[in-house]
């Protein structure tokens, strides 16, 4: 049987705060400019994909998507790779690409939606 004690909750909060503090340090060091990759895949259809989000001075300026690995199960009319620049971010709907979020938005969602006690 598992239980949550107040010590567990404190450790959880401390872990989040340590991570967020490290983010704030990196944000200052990098002038809030960075790139990150989100990977996914499906065993059933045997292909993978990745979305690369590029942020410059706190603003999302590029979303790049590509299928990786075995792509033989992807229909011919579906592009295997594409890039959206700043003025067209999120213009491809239902493309399989991940949502564009800055790290500030990710930390906000983590704190207010994803990691809340239920």
C-alpha atoms as a PDB file:
ATOM      1  CA  UNK A   1       0.000   0.000   0.000  1.00  0.00           C
ATOM      2  CA  UNK A   2       1.252   3.487  -0.884  1.00  0.00           C
ATOM      3  CA  UNK A   3       0.607   6.667   0.982  1.00  0.00           C
ATOM      4  CA  UNK A   4       1.571  10.279   0.603  1.00  0.00           C
ATOM      5  CA  UNK A   5       2.968  11.980   3.621  1.00  0.00           C
ATOM      6  CA  UNK A   6       3.617  15.655   4.004  1.00  0.00           C
ATOM      7  CA  UNK A   7       7.322  14.820   3.564  1.00  0.00           C
ATOM      8  CA  UNK A   8       6.581  13.375   0.094  1.00  0.00           C
ATOM      9  CA  UNK A   9       4.645  16.484  -0.874  1.00  0.00           C
ATOM     10  CA  UNK A  10       7.490  18.712   0.326  1.00  0.00           C
ATOM     11  CA  UNK A  11      10.058  16.725  -1.667  1.00  0.00           C
ATOM     12  CA  UNK A  12       7.859  16.986  -4.736  1.00  0.00           C
ATOM     13  CA  UNK A  13       7.527  20.767  -4.305  1.00  0.00           C
ATOM     14  CA  UNK A  14      11.255  21.093  -3.682  1.00  0.00           C
ATOM     15  CA  UNK A  15      12.048  19.134  -6.865  1.00  0.00           C
ATOM     16  CA  UNK A  16       9.799  21.429  -8.910  1.00  0.00           C
ATOM     17  CA  UNK A  17      11.317  24.548  -7.353  1.00  0.00           C
ATOM     18  CA  UNK A  18      14.882  23.293  -7.958  1.00  0.00           C
ATOM     19  CA  UNK A  19      14.060  22.560 -11.581  1.00  0.00           C
ATOM     20  CA  UNK A  20      12.376  25.927 -12.061  1.00  0.00           C
ATOM     21  CA  UNK A  21      15.330  27.711 -10.435  1.00  0.00           C
ATOM     22  CA  UNK A  22      17.728  25.933 -12.821  1.00  0.00           C
ATOM     23  CA  UNK A  23      15.502  27.043 -15.707  1.00  0.00           C
ATOM     24  CA  UNK A  24      15.615  30.680 -14.538  1.00  0.00           C
ATOM     25  CA  UNK A  25      19.431  30.518 -14.362  1.00  0.00           C
ATOM     26  CA  UNK A  26      19.644  29.049 -17.868  1.00  0.00           C
ATOM     27  CA  UNK A  27      17.107  31.584 -19.160  1.00  0.00           C
ATOM     28  CA  UNK A  28      19.327  34.455 -18.000  1.00  0.00           C
ATOM     29  CA  UNK A  29      22.495  32.786 -19.328  1.00  0.00           C
ATOM     30  CA  UNK A  30      20.981  32.043 -22.762  1.00  0.00           C
ATOM     31  CA  UNK A  31      19.100  35.343 -23.158  1.00  0.00           C
ATOM     32  CA  UNK A  32      15.921  33.210 -23.166  1.00  0.00           C
ATOM     33  CA  UNK A  33      16.984  31.627 -26.483  1.00  0.00           C
ATOM     34  CA  UNK A  34      17.084  27.851 -26.908  1.00  0.00           C
ATOM     35  CA  UNK A  35      15.937  24.865 -28.938  1.00  0.00           C
ATOM     36  CA  UNK A  36      14.319  21.655 -27.711  1.00  0.00           C
ATOM     37  CA  UNK A  37      13.152  18.411 -29.317  1.00  0.00           C
ATOM     38  CA  UNK A  38      10.069  16.332 -28.514  1.00  0.00           C
ATOM     39  CA  UNK A  39      10.155  12.756 -29.826  1.00  0.00           C
ATOM     40  CA  UNK A  40       7.342  10.281 -30.268  1.00  0.00           C
ATOM     41  CA  UNK A  41       6.485   7.132 -32.108  1.00  0.00           C
ATOM     42  CA  UNK A  42       4.131   4.269 -32.666  1.00  0.00           C
ATOM     43  CA  UNK A  43       4.905   0.602 -32.392  1.00  0.00           C
ATOM     44  CA  UNK A  44       1.742  -0.375 -34.257  1.00  0.00           C
ATOM     45  CA  UNK A  45       2.638   1.562 -37.427  1.00  0.00           C
ATOM     46  CA  UNK A  46       6.417   1.290 -36.864  1.00  0.00           C
ATOM     47  CA  UNK A  47       7.477   4.898 -37.336  1.00  0.00           C
ATOM     48  CA  UNK A  48       8.777   7.721 -35.156  1.00  0.00           C
ATOM     49  CA  UNK A  49       8.708  11.505 -35.331  1.00  0.00           C
ATOM     50  CA  UNK A  50      10.243  14.533 -33.729  1.00  0.00           C
ATOM     51  CA  UNK A  51       9.265  18.155 -33.333  1.00  0.00           C
ATOM     52  CA  UNK A  52      11.952  20.792 -32.766  1.00  0.00           C
ATOM     53  CA  UNK A  53      10.870  24.092 -31.214  1.00  0.00           C
ATOM     54  CA  UNK A  54      13.206  27.086 -31.509  1.00  0.00           C
ATOM     55  CA  UNK A  55      12.820  30.056 -29.157  1.00  0.00           C
ATOM     56  CA  UNK A  56      14.649  33.366 -29.520  1.00  0.00           C
ATOM     57  CA  UNK A  57      14.418  36.034 -26.824  1.00  0.00           C
ATOM     58  CA  UNK A  58      11.400  34.266 -25.332  1.00  0.00           C
ATOM     59  CA  UNK A  59       9.440  34.058 -28.598  1.00  0.00           C
ATOM     60  CA  UNK A  60       8.848  30.906 -30.636  1.00  0.00           C
ATOM     61  CA  UNK A  61      10.394  31.493 -34.044  1.00  0.00           C
ATOM     62  CA  UNK A  62      10.377  28.017 -35.633  1.00  0.00           C
ATOM     63  CA  UNK A  63       8.681  24.638 -35.449  1.00  0.00           C
ATOM     64  CA  UNK A  64      10.324  21.841 -37.400  1.00  0.00           C
ATOM     65  CA  UNK A  65       8.721  18.415 -37.792  1.00  0.00           C
ATOM     66  CA  UNK A  66      10.032  15.230 -39.341  1.00  0.00           C
ATOM     67  CA  UNK A  67       9.228  11.557 -39.421  1.00  0.00           C
ATOM     68  CA  UNK A  68      12.203   9.400 -38.522  1.00  0.00           C
ATOM     69  CA  UNK A  69      12.982   5.720 -38.702  1.00  0.00           C
ATOM     70  CA  UNK A  70      10.828   3.539 -40.949  1.00  0.00           C
ATOM     71  CA  UNK A  71       8.489   5.759 -42.965  1.00  0.00           C
ATOM     72  CA  UNK A  72       7.036   3.146 -45.321  1.00  0.00           C
ATOM     73  CA  UNK A  73       3.656   3.168 -43.518  1.00  0.00           C
ATOM     74  CA  UNK A  74       3.199   6.918 -44.004  1.00  0.00           C
ATOM     75  CA  UNK A  75       0.923   7.761 -46.957  1.00  0.00           C
ATOM     76  CA  UNK A  76       2.635   9.296 -50.004  1.00  0.00           C
ATOM     77  CA  UNK A  77       0.604  12.501 -49.732  1.00  0.00           C
ATOM     78  CA  UNK A  78       1.932  13.245 -46.220  1.00  0.00           C
ATOM     79  CA  UNK A  79       5.149  15.306 -46.134  1.00  0.00           C
ATOM     80  CA  UNK A  80       7.915  13.541 -44.214  1.00  0.00           C
ATOM     81  CA  UNK A  81       9.449  16.816 -43.048  1.00  0.00           C
ATOM     82  CA  UNK A  82       8.479  20.485 -42.883  1.00  0.00           C
ATOM     83  CA  UNK A  83       9.281  23.757 -41.118  1.00  0.00           C
ATOM     84  CA  UNK A  84       7.071  26.613 -39.974  1.00  0.00           C
ATOM     85  CA  UNK A  85       8.749  29.972 -39.492  1.00  0.00           C
ATOM     86  CA  UNK A  86       7.711  32.675 -37.040  1.00  0.00           C
ATOM     87  CA  UNK A  87       4.754  34.069 -38.999  1.00  0.00           C
ATOM     88  CA  UNK A  88       3.261  30.645 -39.708  1.00  0.00           C
ATOM     89  CA  UNK A  89       3.766  28.804 -36.382  1.00  0.00           C
ATOM     90  CA  UNK A  90       0.936  26.299 -35.751  1.00  0.00           C
ATOM     91  CA  UNK A  91      -0.496  26.782 -39.240  1.00  0.00           C
ATOM     92  CA  UNK A  92      -0.406  23.016 -39.860  1.00  0.00           C
ATOM     93  CA  UNK A  93      -3.341  21.530 -37.979  1.00  0.00           C
ATOM     94  CA  UNK A  94      -3.589  17.782 -37.234  1.00  0.00           C
ATOM     95  CA  UNK A  95      -0.064  17.309 -38.554  1.00  0.00           C
ATOM     96  CA  UNK A  96       1.251  15.112 -35.754  1.00  0.00           C
ATOM     97  CA  UNK A  97       3.605  17.855 -34.588  1.00  0.00           C
ATOM     98  CA  UNK A  98       3.697  18.760 -30.925  1.00  0.00           C
ATOM     99  CA  UNK A  99       2.256  21.925 -29.457  1.00  0.00           C
ATOM    100  CA  UNK A 100       4.537  24.950 -29.484  1.00  0.00           C
ATOM    101  CA  UNK A 101       5.331  26.062 -25.952  1.00  0.00           C
ATOM    102  CA  UNK A 102       8.117  28.118 -24.432  1.00  0.00           C
ATOM    103  CA  UNK A 103       9.760  26.770 -21.285  1.00  0.00           C
ATOM    104  CA  UNK A 104       7.972  29.502 -19.318  1.00  0.00           C
ATOM    105  CA  UNK A 105       4.661  28.118 -20.622  1.00  0.00           C
ATOM    106  CA  UNK A 106       5.770  24.554 -19.841  1.00  0.00           C
ATOM    107  CA  UNK A 107       6.611  25.453 -16.240  1.00  0.00           C
ATOM    108  CA  UNK A 108       3.308  27.300 -15.877  1.00  0.00           C
ATOM    109  CA  UNK A 109       1.336  24.307 -17.200  1.00  0.00           C
ATOM    110  CA  UNK A 110       3.333  21.933 -14.995  1.00  0.00           C
ATOM    111  CA  UNK A 111       2.621  23.998 -11.902  1.00  0.00           C
ATOM    112  CA  UNK A 112      -1.039  24.766 -12.637  1.00  0.00           C
ATOM    113  CA  UNK A 113      -2.284  21.747 -14.625  1.00  0.00           C
ATOM    114  CA  UNK A 114       0.004  18.748 -14.982  1.00  0.00           C
ATOM    115  CA  UNK A 115       1.435  18.412 -11.481  1.00  0.00           C
ATOM    116  CA  UNK A 116      -1.461  19.486  -9.304  1.00  0.00           C
ATOM    117  CA  UNK A 117      -2.578  17.181  -6.528  1.00  0.00           C
ATOM    118  CA  UNK A 118      -5.714  15.346  -7.547  1.00  0.00           C
END
